[in-house]
Amino acid sequence: MKISYNWLKQYINIPWNPEDTGNLLTDLGLEVEGIESFESIPGGLQGVVVGHVLECTQHSNADRLKVTLVDIGESDPVQIVCGAPNVAKGQKVPVATLGTILYDKDGNPWEIKKGKIRGEESCGMICAEDELGLGESHDGIMILDEKLSPGAPVAELFDVENDAVFEIGLTPNRADAMSHWGVARDLRAGFLQKDISLELITPSTSSYHIENRTLKIDVEVIQKELAPRYCGVTISGLKVQESPAWLQNRLKSIGLSPINNVVDITNYILHDLGQPLHAFDAQKIGGKKVVVRTLPTGTKFTTLDGIVRELHEEDLMICDAEKPMCIAGVFGGMESGVTDKTTSIFLESAYFNPIAIRKTAKRHGLSTDASFRFERGIDPSITEYALMVAAIMMEEIAGGQITSDLVDIYPTKIKDHQVVLNFDNATQLIGEEIPRETIKSILTSLDIKINNVTESGIGMTIPAYRNDVTREADVIEEILRVYGYNNIQTTTKLNASIATTQKVEDYKIQNKIGEQLTALGFHEMLNNSLTQAAYAQLTDQVNEAFHVTMLNPLSKDLGVLRQSMLFGGLESLAFNKNRKATSLKLFEYGKTYHSYTNGREEKKHLSLLLSGKKWEESWTYPTEDIGFFYLKGVVMAILERLGITQHKEKSTENSLFSEGICIQKNKKSLVELGVVSKKVTKHFDIEAEVLYADFDWDAILNEIPTANFFIQPISKFPKVKRDFALLLDQSVRFDDLQKAALQTEKELLKEVSLFDVYTGKNLPAGKKSYALSFTLQDDTKTLTDKQIDKIMSKLKQRFENDFGATLR
């Protein structure tokens, strides 16, 4: 937000320079991110002097050029080649001397240099008004007063305004400071803390008067909850033209382009008082009536930018008796605006519901200076006052007359709110006791009315325009920012309390597993917790009844909090696949949110999402598609890293998967993993197979062992490996064989692995072949063949008895 230093001085007689004033604003919480210089005439006419044309002759090589000899107040006159048709001997003219910087219409600088034009030397430039930034005419050079002395600075002849403009990084809660008046209020409070008492000067409305009542516009507010206060007045006999220089300079200083006097006045009031206004051409108001209402969904409306928009049934519109004229508080319409032919206007000033304006602006993708203020909440008490100030300006600048009573529809007054401040709470929060008289002085300087003062606290009334100050803590923050954060002393004593912590610290575990996944080629993603309610239709795992719904969503796509990590992950996966990513391995830590009948619940998750190739293609080694067992291997590696063992596998009934398993321990689900259903991936236009694993992170943390562990030395004695090739029924699982083997030989059998699976020719129907490897080791001695044969015999007998296995 841009704030003009000179503009502020209309409200308060600032005794400090712009730099010191900027520091004070930052201390007050209005952070000044930068200070820019502004000149009403670019370059400030520096280097431009009065010249006296001593001679003017025709250029020998050009019909349209003349060679002049000009006295610019130096010892010798200079020769300047000029192409203006009106240049003549004896004139006093503005001359840009060598080295002067001028600016073109786009603001680009260029320097006056010595040169030759068609063979004649030229040492300067006789300027037209558009070349100096003094007007638009380029018909000829400017002719100055004959009484002026050669060499006099031209800057002294024109009102060149120099200003400093603050770029303020305004926080969303400070709606009260979205104007020069609001910033001036804060400055007054800040200066008072510096023992500098300054008066806040506000525009007077004493000259407001109704000339006649010849143009009455009736007003009806149908949706009063969306427009709590609506004011309007008609002004006739206007002449739409260019604004005076002072008004143009005010707008230019904060980066606005002047349009015409009527529009400029509405923009001026918006940035001056913080009250958006809108001017309608009164002759275009059908039925001489303004109706504030909503319209049916699908109604077409053409806005000022020429775009035809479809309205929503919740969009508040300013209509006449026949048609819509303006999207209330957001954007005007093409057919009702002020033009050069306008002679009478209906001037609107209103307080609209902030939430309604914000929804409408977001819905149509519009962000205007008016909507920026309305959606944050403006001051409802100045609606009429700002309209009166603007009407007076219309009379003075546009030559209009007020030709109707001022309409003010305000059925239910927006009340100021009451807050009680406890002195002890203030001291505790601030960390230092501020004198009570200082507190009362600060509150008074912020227009907060003190109702009563007791030994324990203060009862006060907060003005309605401070919609961010509703609690005791907010009042304490106001006191502290005006008192000065830098004035709070830092204690030399450091107090600390010893907090009890769990042995399993979540963030450390997350970092550990995150590093492990990164080493495996995964990339971490972070998706929005807000998602579409429509995703519930893709699976029965997301129940619409359990949605946590946003009261004021930015859009339908962000209407509810997610119940599953999958859909946000698929959005990211699709985004990357559309950009030709061939190997995608993603992981995310996050939460899901559920609204149950007994309360709301948040659940922590770790999700893995894989699709495409295991690694990027290279000439050194071939690649292959990511499959289910690759994902399962990653999941098992994570569980092993966390020390979670003795878990069980079972098939999952989760409809998100076309096939998958659930890993459980102590009858609690730890991880569900598998291939994502085609019905789900099709919704995201993903054709490739997608694998997904969902860790219940809360359950994982509960199962991580916290007991002390022991480190054992590597055995000095060798390992022995033996293999079996078993013919088994198709229903037998490797997991069952592994458990049976480890139960059969608990001491010497260290590991069982599956290194080959065969199904196909030369095998009986319903059979498969597993090749198992067994690792044996005794930590106290070398195993003998007799011991090994005995163990292998026991294993063979166990497999035959329990699984009907035979050796191949």
mmCIF file of C-alpha atoms in Angstrom, residues 450-727:
data_model
loop_
_atom_site.group_PDB
_atom_site.id
_atom_site.type_symbol
_atom_site.label_atom_id
_atom_site.label_comp_id
_atom_site.label_asym_id
_atom_site.label_seq_id
_atom_site.Cartn_x
_atom_site.Cartn_y
_atom_site.Cartn_z
ATOM 1 C CA ILE A 450 -12.612 4.470 28.462
ATOM 2 C CA ASN A 451 -15.870 3.755 30.287
ATOM 3 C CA ASN A 452 -14.555 2.999 33.767
ATOM 4 C CA VAL A 453 -11.293 2.410 35.594
ATOM 5 C CA THR A 454 -10.863 0.204 38.676
ATOM 6 C CA GLU A 455 -7.887 -1.041 40.635
ATOM 7 C CA SER A 456 -7.847 -4.228 38.601
ATOM 8 C CA GLY A 457 -8.617 -3.019 35.075
ATOM 9 C CA ILE A 458 -10.339 -0.827 32.514
ATOM 10 C CA GLY A 459 -13.702 -1.158 30.795
ATOM 11 C CA MET A 460 -13.684 0.339 27.313
ATOM 12 C CA THR A 461 -15.603 0.757 24.060
ATOM 13 C CA ILE A 462 -13.763 -0.128 20.848
ATOM 14 C CA PRO A 463 -14.841 1.819 17.738
ATOM 15 C CA ALA A 464 -16.503 -0.296 15.037
ATOM 16 C CA TYR A 465 -13.756 0.425 12.490
ATOM 17 C CA ARG A 466 -11.293 -1.537 14.651
ATOM 18 C CA ASN A 467 -12.810 -4.912 13.760
ATOM 19 C CA ASP A 468 -9.513 -6.601 14.654
ATOM 20 C CA VAL A 469 -9.688 -5.526 18.328
ATOM 21 C CA THR A 470 -12.287 -7.765 19.969
ATOM 22 C CA ARG A 471 -10.454 -9.400 22.890
ATOM 23 C CA GLU A 472 -8.338 -8.387 25.839
ATOM 24 C CA ALA A 473 -5.239 -9.763 24.085
ATOM 25 C CA ASP A 474 -5.964 -7.505 21.079
ATOM 26 C CA VAL A 475 -6.097 -4.436 23.342
ATOM 27 C CA ILE A 476 -2.790 -5.430 24.933
ATOM 28 C CA GLU A 477 -1.248 -5.736 21.473
ATOM 29 C CA GLU A 478 -2.489 -2.220 20.629
ATOM 30 C CA ILE A 479 -0.961 -0.852 23.839
ATOM 31 C CA LEU A 480 2.340 -2.590 23.167
ATOM 32 C CA ARG A 481 2.743 -1.496 19.542
ATOM 33 C CA VAL A 482 2.113 2.171 20.422
ATOM 34 C CA TYR A 483 4.213 2.025 23.596
ATOM 35 C CA GLY A 484 6.989 0.526 21.475
ATOM 36 C CA TYR A 485 8.345 -3.004 21.374
ATOM 37 C CA ASN A 486 11.828 -1.520 21.562
ATOM 38 C CA ASN A 487 10.959 0.101 24.883
ATOM 39 C CA ILE A 488 10.407 -3.250 26.591
ATOM 40 C CA GLN A 489 13.550 -4.057 28.551
ATOM 41 C CA THR A 490 15.329 -7.360 28.067
ATOM 42 C CA THR A 491 15.926 -9.095 31.381
ATOM 43 C CA THR A 492 19.376 -10.369 32.337
ATOM 44 C CA LYS A 493 17.838 -13.440 33.938
ATOM 45 C CA LEU A 494 16.854 -16.422 31.812
ATOM 46 C CA ASN A 495 14.149 -18.696 33.195
ATOM 47 C CA ALA A 496 13.620 -22.151 31.749
ATOM 48 C CA SER A 497 11.517 -25.100 32.754
ATOM 49 C CA ILE A 498 12.407 -28.742 32.252
ATOM 50 C CA ALA A 499 9.787 -30.371 30.088
ATOM 51 C CA THR A 500 9.091 -34.073 30.035
ATOM 52 C CA THR A 501 9.481 -35.558 26.581
ATOM 53 C CA GLN A 502 8.638 -38.901 25.100
ATOM 54 C CA LYS A 503 11.407 -41.246 24.132
ATOM 55 C CA VAL A 504 9.896 -41.322 20.658
ATOM 56 C CA GLU A 505 10.063 -37.798 19.250
ATOM 57 C CA ASP A 506 7.865 -37.487 16.202
ATOM 58 C CA TYR A 507 9.895 -34.924 14.268
ATOM 59 C CA LYS A 508 13.108 -36.915 14.675
ATOM 60 C CA ILE A 509 11.414 -40.084 13.413
ATOM 61 C CA GLN A 510 9.975 -38.163 10.452
ATOM 62 C CA ASN A 511 13.400 -36.775 9.581
ATOM 63 C CA LYS A 512 14.980 -40.224 9.833
ATOM 64 C CA ILE A 513 12.446 -41.874 7.528
ATOM 65 C CA GLY A 514 12.437 -38.850 5.217
ATOM 66 C CA GLU A 515 16.193 -39.185 4.755
ATOM 67 C CA GLN A 516 15.806 -42.902 4.090
ATOM 68 C CA LEU A 517 13.158 -42.292 1.422
ATOM 69 C CA THR A 518 15.201 -39.508 -0.167
ATOM 70 C CA ALA A 519 18.143 -41.882 -0.431
ATOM 71 C CA LEU A 520 15.842 -44.263 -2.321
ATOM 72 C CA GLY A 521 15.042 -41.558 -4.877
ATOM 73 C CA PHE A 522 11.806 -40.253 -3.357
ATOM 74 C CA HIS A 523 10.794 -36.583 -3.377
ATOM 75 C CA GLU A 524 8.776 -35.016 -0.591
ATOM 76 C CA MET A 525 5.531 -33.265 -1.533
ATOM 77 C CA LEU A 526 3.280 -30.968 0.471
ATOM 78 C CA ASN A 527 -0.352 -30.828 -0.622
ATOM 79 C CA ASN A 528 -3.164 -28.571 0.530
ATOM 80 C CA SER A 529 -5.221 -29.919 3.415
ATOM 81 C CA LEU A 530 -8.270 -28.393 1.727
ATOM 82 C CA THR A 531 -9.791 -30.455 -1.052
ATOM 83 C CA GLN A 532 -12.952 -31.185 -3.050
ATOM 84 C CA ALA A 533 -15.985 -32.686 -1.355
ATOM 85 C CA ALA A 534 -16.739 -34.475 -4.642
ATOM 86 C CA TYR A 535 -13.807 -36.862 -4.117
ATOM 87 C CA ALA A 536 -16.022 -38.754 -1.657
ATOM 88 C CA GLN A 537 -17.911 -40.143 -4.649
ATOM 89 C CA LEU A 538 -14.829 -42.062 -5.795
ATOM 90 C CA THR A 539 -14.637 -44.384 -2.792
ATOM 91 C CA ASP A 540 -16.535 -45.542 0.263
ATOM 92 C CA GLN A 541 -13.411 -44.847 2.346
ATOM 93 C CA VAL A 542 -14.314 -41.138 2.388
ATOM 94 C CA ASN A 543 -17.675 -40.477 4.051
ATOM 95 C CA GLU A 544 -19.402 -37.203 3.201
ATOM 96 C CA ALA A 545 -21.044 -37.231 6.632
ATOM 97 C CA PHE A 546 -17.601 -36.974 8.229
ATOM 98 C CA HIS A 547 -16.442 -33.947 6.205
ATOM 99 C CA VAL A 548 -15.070 -30.929 8.073
ATOM 100 C CA THR A 549 -16.632 -28.225 5.904
ATOM 101 C CA MET A 550 -15.255 -24.709 5.491
ATOM 102 C CA LEU A 551 -17.733 -21.949 6.342
ATOM 103 C CA ASN A 552 -16.131 -19.516 3.901
ATOM 104 C CA PRO A 553 -14.302 -21.546 1.226
ATOM 105 C CA LEU A 554 -12.108 -19.875 -1.374
ATOM 106 C CA SER A 555 -13.704 -22.109 -4.001
ATOM 107 C CA LYS A 556 -15.574 -25.401 -4.384
ATOM 108 C CA ASP A 557 -12.251 -27.142 -4.968
ATOM 109 C CA LEU A 558 -11.164 -26.119 -1.453
ATOM 110 C CA GLY A 559 -14.430 -26.650 0.377
ATOM 111 C CA VAL A 560 -13.557 -29.394 2.896
ATOM 112 C CA LEU A 561 -10.604 -30.719 4.857
ATOM 113 C CA ARG A 562 -9.242 -33.971 3.419
ATOM 114 C CA GLN A 563 -10.195 -37.372 4.807
ATOM 115 C CA SER A 564 -7.583 -39.147 2.676
ATOM 116 C CA MET A 565 -4.024 -38.309 1.677
ATOM 117 C CA LEU A 566 -4.454 -40.035 -1.681
ATOM 118 C CA PHE A 567 -6.358 -37.459 -3.726
ATOM 119 C CA GLY A 568 -3.968 -34.557 -3.160
ATOM 120 C CA GLY A 569 -1.120 -36.912 -4.000
ATOM 121 C CA LEU A 570 -2.813 -37.968 -7.245
ATOM 122 C CA GLU A 571 -3.226 -34.287 -8.183
ATOM 123 C CA SER A 572 0.539 -33.819 -7.751
ATOM 124 C CA LEU A 573 1.251 -37.064 -9.614
ATOM 125 C CA ALA A 574 -0.932 -36.007 -12.557
ATOM 126 C CA PHE A 575 0.686 -32.565 -12.612
ATOM 127 C CA ASN A 576 4.158 -34.103 -12.920
ATOM 128 C CA LYS A 577 3.109 -36.768 -15.424
ATOM 129 C CA ASN A 578 1.657 -34.062 -17.654
ATOM 130 C CA ARG A 579 5.135 -32.529 -17.660
ATOM 131 C CA LYS A 580 6.732 -35.755 -18.924
ATOM 132 C CA ALA A 581 8.103 -37.037 -15.620
ATOM 133 C CA THR A 582 8.648 -40.793 -16.159
ATOM 134 C CA SER A 583 9.848 -41.906 -12.721
ATOM 135 C CA LEU A 584 7.740 -40.619 -9.851
ATOM 136 C CA LYS A 585 8.387 -41.602 -6.249
ATOM 137 C CA LEU A 586 6.710 -39.197 -3.830
ATOM 138 C CA PHE A 587 6.085 -39.110 -0.098
ATOM 139 C CA GLU A 588 4.184 -36.781 2.210
ATOM 140 C CA TYR A 589 3.687 -36.312 5.936
ATOM 141 C CA GLY A 590 0.293 -34.835 6.751
ATOM 142 C CA LYS A 591 -3.003 -35.107 8.551
ATOM 143 C CA THR A 592 -6.517 -36.150 7.693
ATOM 144 C CA TYR A 593 -9.547 -34.556 9.333
ATOM 145 C CA HIS A 594 -12.826 -36.132 10.372
ATOM 146 C CA SER A 595 -15.982 -34.827 12.013
ATOM 147 C CA TYR A 596 -17.582 -37.646 13.967
ATOM 148 C CA THR A 597 -20.723 -37.502 16.098
ATOM 149 C CA ASN A 598 -18.606 -37.487 19.264
ATOM 150 C CA GLY A 599 -16.247 -34.763 18.046
ATOM 151 C CA ARG A 600 -13.618 -33.907 15.475
ATOM 152 C CA GLU A 601 -10.451 -35.915 15.016
ATOM 153 C CA GLU A 602 -7.095 -35.380 13.303
ATOM 154 C CA LYS A 603 -4.975 -38.343 12.223
ATOM 155 C CA LYS A 604 -1.321 -38.288 11.219
ATOM 156 C CA HIS A 605 -0.201 -40.133 8.091
ATOM 157 C CA LEU A 606 2.805 -40.903 5.956
ATOM 158 C CA SER A 607 1.836 -41.594 2.361
ATOM 159 C CA LEU A 608 3.945 -43.031 -0.468
ATOM 160 C CA LEU A 609 2.919 -42.665 -4.107
ATOM 161 C CA LEU A 610 4.776 -44.355 -6.971
ATOM 162 C CA SER A 611 4.268 -44.621 -10.706
ATOM 163 C CA GLY A 612 6.361 -45.172 -13.816
ATOM 164 C CA LYS A 613 9.950 -46.447 -13.954
ATOM 165 C CA LYS A 614 12.099 -47.457 -11.000
ATOM 166 C CA TRP A 615 14.782 -45.069 -12.200
ATOM 167 C CA GLU A 616 15.484 -42.817 -15.147
ATOM 168 C CA GLU A 617 16.642 -44.568 -18.304
ATOM 169 C CA SER A 618 20.387 -44.794 -18.935
ATOM 170 C CA TRP A 619 22.617 -46.538 -21.458
ATOM 171 C CA THR A 620 24.538 -48.175 -18.604
ATOM 172 C CA TYR A 621 21.653 -50.243 -17.267
ATOM 173 C CA PRO A 622 18.059 -50.990 -18.280
ATOM 174 C CA THR A 623 15.089 -49.819 -16.275
ATOM 175 C CA GLU A 624 11.779 -51.444 -15.425
ATOM 176 C CA ASP A 625 8.352 -50.436 -14.159
ATOM 177 C CA ILE A 626 7.720 -49.985 -10.467
ATOM 178 C CA GLY A 627 5.713 -52.940 -9.172
ATOM 179 C CA PHE A 628 3.866 -53.944 -6.050
ATOM 180 C CA PHE A 629 6.797 -55.813 -4.530
ATOM 181 C CA TYR A 630 9.077 -52.803 -4.951
ATOM 182 C CA LEU A 631 6.610 -50.771 -2.892
ATOM 183 C CA LYS A 632 6.305 -53.568 -0.347
ATOM 184 C CA GLY A 633 10.090 -53.683 -0.041
ATOM 185 C CA VAL A 634 10.197 -49.939 0.692
ATOM 186 C CA VAL A 635 7.455 -50.324 3.313
ATOM 187 C CA MET A 636 9.217 -53.252 4.988
ATOM 188 C CA ALA A 637 12.492 -51.315 5.023
ATOM 189 C CA ILE A 638 10.754 -48.444 6.840
ATOM 190 C CA LEU A 639 9.241 -50.777 9.440
ATOM 191 C CA GLU A 640 12.586 -52.502 9.925
ATOM 192 C CA ARG A 641 14.332 -49.129 10.341
ATOM 193 C CA LEU A 642 11.831 -48.235 13.057
ATOM 194 C CA GLY A 643 12.344 -51.571 14.825
ATOM 195 C CA ILE A 644 8.771 -52.755 14.258
ATOM 196 C CA THR A 645 8.792 -56.529 13.836
ATOM 197 C CA GLN A 646 6.464 -59.501 14.303
ATOM 198 C CA HIS A 647 3.698 -57.935 12.269
ATOM 199 C CA LYS A 648 1.113 -59.772 10.198
ATOM 200 C CA GLU A 649 -0.189 -59.369 6.672
ATOM 201 C CA LYS A 650 -3.757 -59.715 5.480
ATOM 202 C CA SER A 651 -5.618 -58.689 2.353
ATOM 203 C CA THR A 652 -7.234 -55.248 2.474
ATOM 204 C CA GLU A 653 -10.867 -54.454 1.780
ATOM 205 C CA ASN A 654 -10.092 -50.786 1.112
ATOM 206 C CA SER A 655 -11.894 -49.789 -2.108
ATOM 207 C CA LEU A 656 -9.098 -47.353 -2.980
ATOM 208 C CA PHE A 657 -7.047 -50.399 -4.019
ATOM 209 C CA SER A 658 -7.735 -52.856 -6.806
ATOM 210 C CA GLU A 659 -5.391 -55.209 -4.953
ATOM 211 C CA GLY A 660 -3.376 -54.725 -1.818
ATOM 212 C CA ILE A 661 -2.510 -55.818 1.689
ATOM 213 C CA CYS A 662 -2.794 -54.466 5.210
ATOM 214 C CA ILE A 663 0.091 -54.867 7.666
ATOM 215 C CA GLN A 664 -1.092 -55.191 11.262
ATOM 216 C CA LYS A 665 0.364 -55.553 14.713
ATOM 217 C CA ASN A 666 -1.579 -56.208 17.894
ATOM 218 C CA LYS A 667 -4.745 -56.200 15.760
ATOM 219 C CA LYS A 668 -4.112 -52.578 14.723
ATOM 220 C CA SER A 669 -3.542 -51.534 11.137
ATOM 221 C CA LEU A 670 -0.106 -49.966 10.584
ATOM 222 C CA VAL A 671 0.063 -49.686 6.795
ATOM 223 C CA GLU A 672 -2.232 -50.288 3.845
ATOM 224 C CA LEU A 673 -0.543 -50.634 0.475
ATOM 225 C CA GLY A 674 -1.388 -51.746 -3.007
ATOM 226 C CA VAL A 675 -2.352 -50.762 -6.535
ATOM 227 C CA VAL A 676 -4.734 -47.805 -6.728
ATOM 228 C CA SER A 677 -8.087 -48.604 -8.335
ATOM 229 C CA LYS A 678 -8.432 -47.671 -12.015
ATOM 230 C CA LYS A 679 -11.732 -45.940 -11.186
ATOM 231 C CA VAL A 680 -9.835 -43.509 -8.976
ATOM 232 C CA THR A 681 -6.844 -42.903 -11.269
ATOM 233 C CA LYS A 682 -9.121 -42.400 -14.284
ATOM 234 C CA HIS A 683 -10.724 -39.420 -12.534
ATOM 235 C CA PHE A 684 -7.305 -37.739 -12.573
ATOM 236 C CA ASP A 685 -6.598 -38.737 -16.211
ATOM 237 C CA ILE A 686 -3.779 -41.056 -15.115
ATOM 238 C CA GLU A 687 -3.463 -44.099 -17.354
ATOM 239 C CA ALA A 688 -0.353 -45.655 -15.807
ATOM 240 C CA GLU A 689 -0.461 -47.976 -12.804
ATOM 241 C CA VAL A 690 -0.193 -46.114 -9.476
ATOM 242 C CA LEU A 691 1.004 -47.716 -6.239
ATOM 243 C CA TYR A 692 0.109 -46.226 -2.886
ATOM 244 C CA ALA A 693 1.004 -46.873 0.740
ATOM 245 C CA ASP A 694 -0.734 -45.191 3.664
ATOM 246 C CA PHE A 695 0.959 -45.376 7.072
ATOM 247 C CA ASP A 696 -1.165 -44.693 10.141
ATOM 248 C CA TRP A 697 1.562 -42.575 11.699
ATOM 249 C CA ASP A 698 -0.036 -42.423 15.158
ATOM 250 C CA ALA A 699 -0.165 -46.238 15.250
ATOM 251 C CA ILE A 700 3.426 -46.407 13.969
ATOM 252 C CA LEU A 701 4.672 -44.125 16.762
ATOM 253 C CA ASN A 702 2.902 -46.264 19.365
ATOM 254 C CA GLU A 703 4.591 -49.436 18.096
ATOM 255 C CA ILE A 704 8.150 -48.122 17.933
ATOM 256 C CA PRO A 705 10.083 -49.941 20.682
ATOM 257 C CA THR A 706 11.427 -47.628 23.363
ATOM 258 C CA ALA A 707 13.373 -50.200 25.423
ATOM 259 C CA ASN A 708 17.166 -50.013 25.532
ATOM 260 C CA PHE A 709 18.945 -52.037 22.863
ATOM 261 C CA PHE A 710 22.226 -53.928 23.018
ATOM 262 C CA ILE A 711 25.081 -53.995 20.552
ATOM 263 C CA GLN A 712 26.617 -57.381 19.768
ATOM 264 C CA PRO A 713 29.956 -58.001 18.084
ATOM 265 C CA ILE A 714 30.095 -59.658 14.679
ATOM 266 C CA SER A 715 30.489 -63.404 15.049
ATOM 267 C CA LYS A 716 33.955 -64.833 14.467
ATOM 268 C CA PHE A 717 32.465 -68.040 13.083
ATOM 269 C CA PRO A 718 31.273 -68.508 9.487
ATOM 270 C CA LYS A 719 27.754 -68.597 8.161
ATOM 271 C CA VAL A 720 26.499 -71.615 6.258
ATOM 272 C CA LYS A 721 23.881 -71.533 3.508
ATOM 273 C CA ARG A 722 21.682 -74.381 2.327
ATOM 274 C CA ASP A 723 18.882 -74.371 -0.255
ATOM 275 C CA PHE A 724 15.580 -76.187 -0.753
ATOM 276 C CA ALA A 725 13.513 -76.351 -3.940
ATOM 277 C CA LEU A 726 9.979 -77.106 -2.746
ATOM 278 C CA LEU A 727 6.895 -78.140 -4.693
#
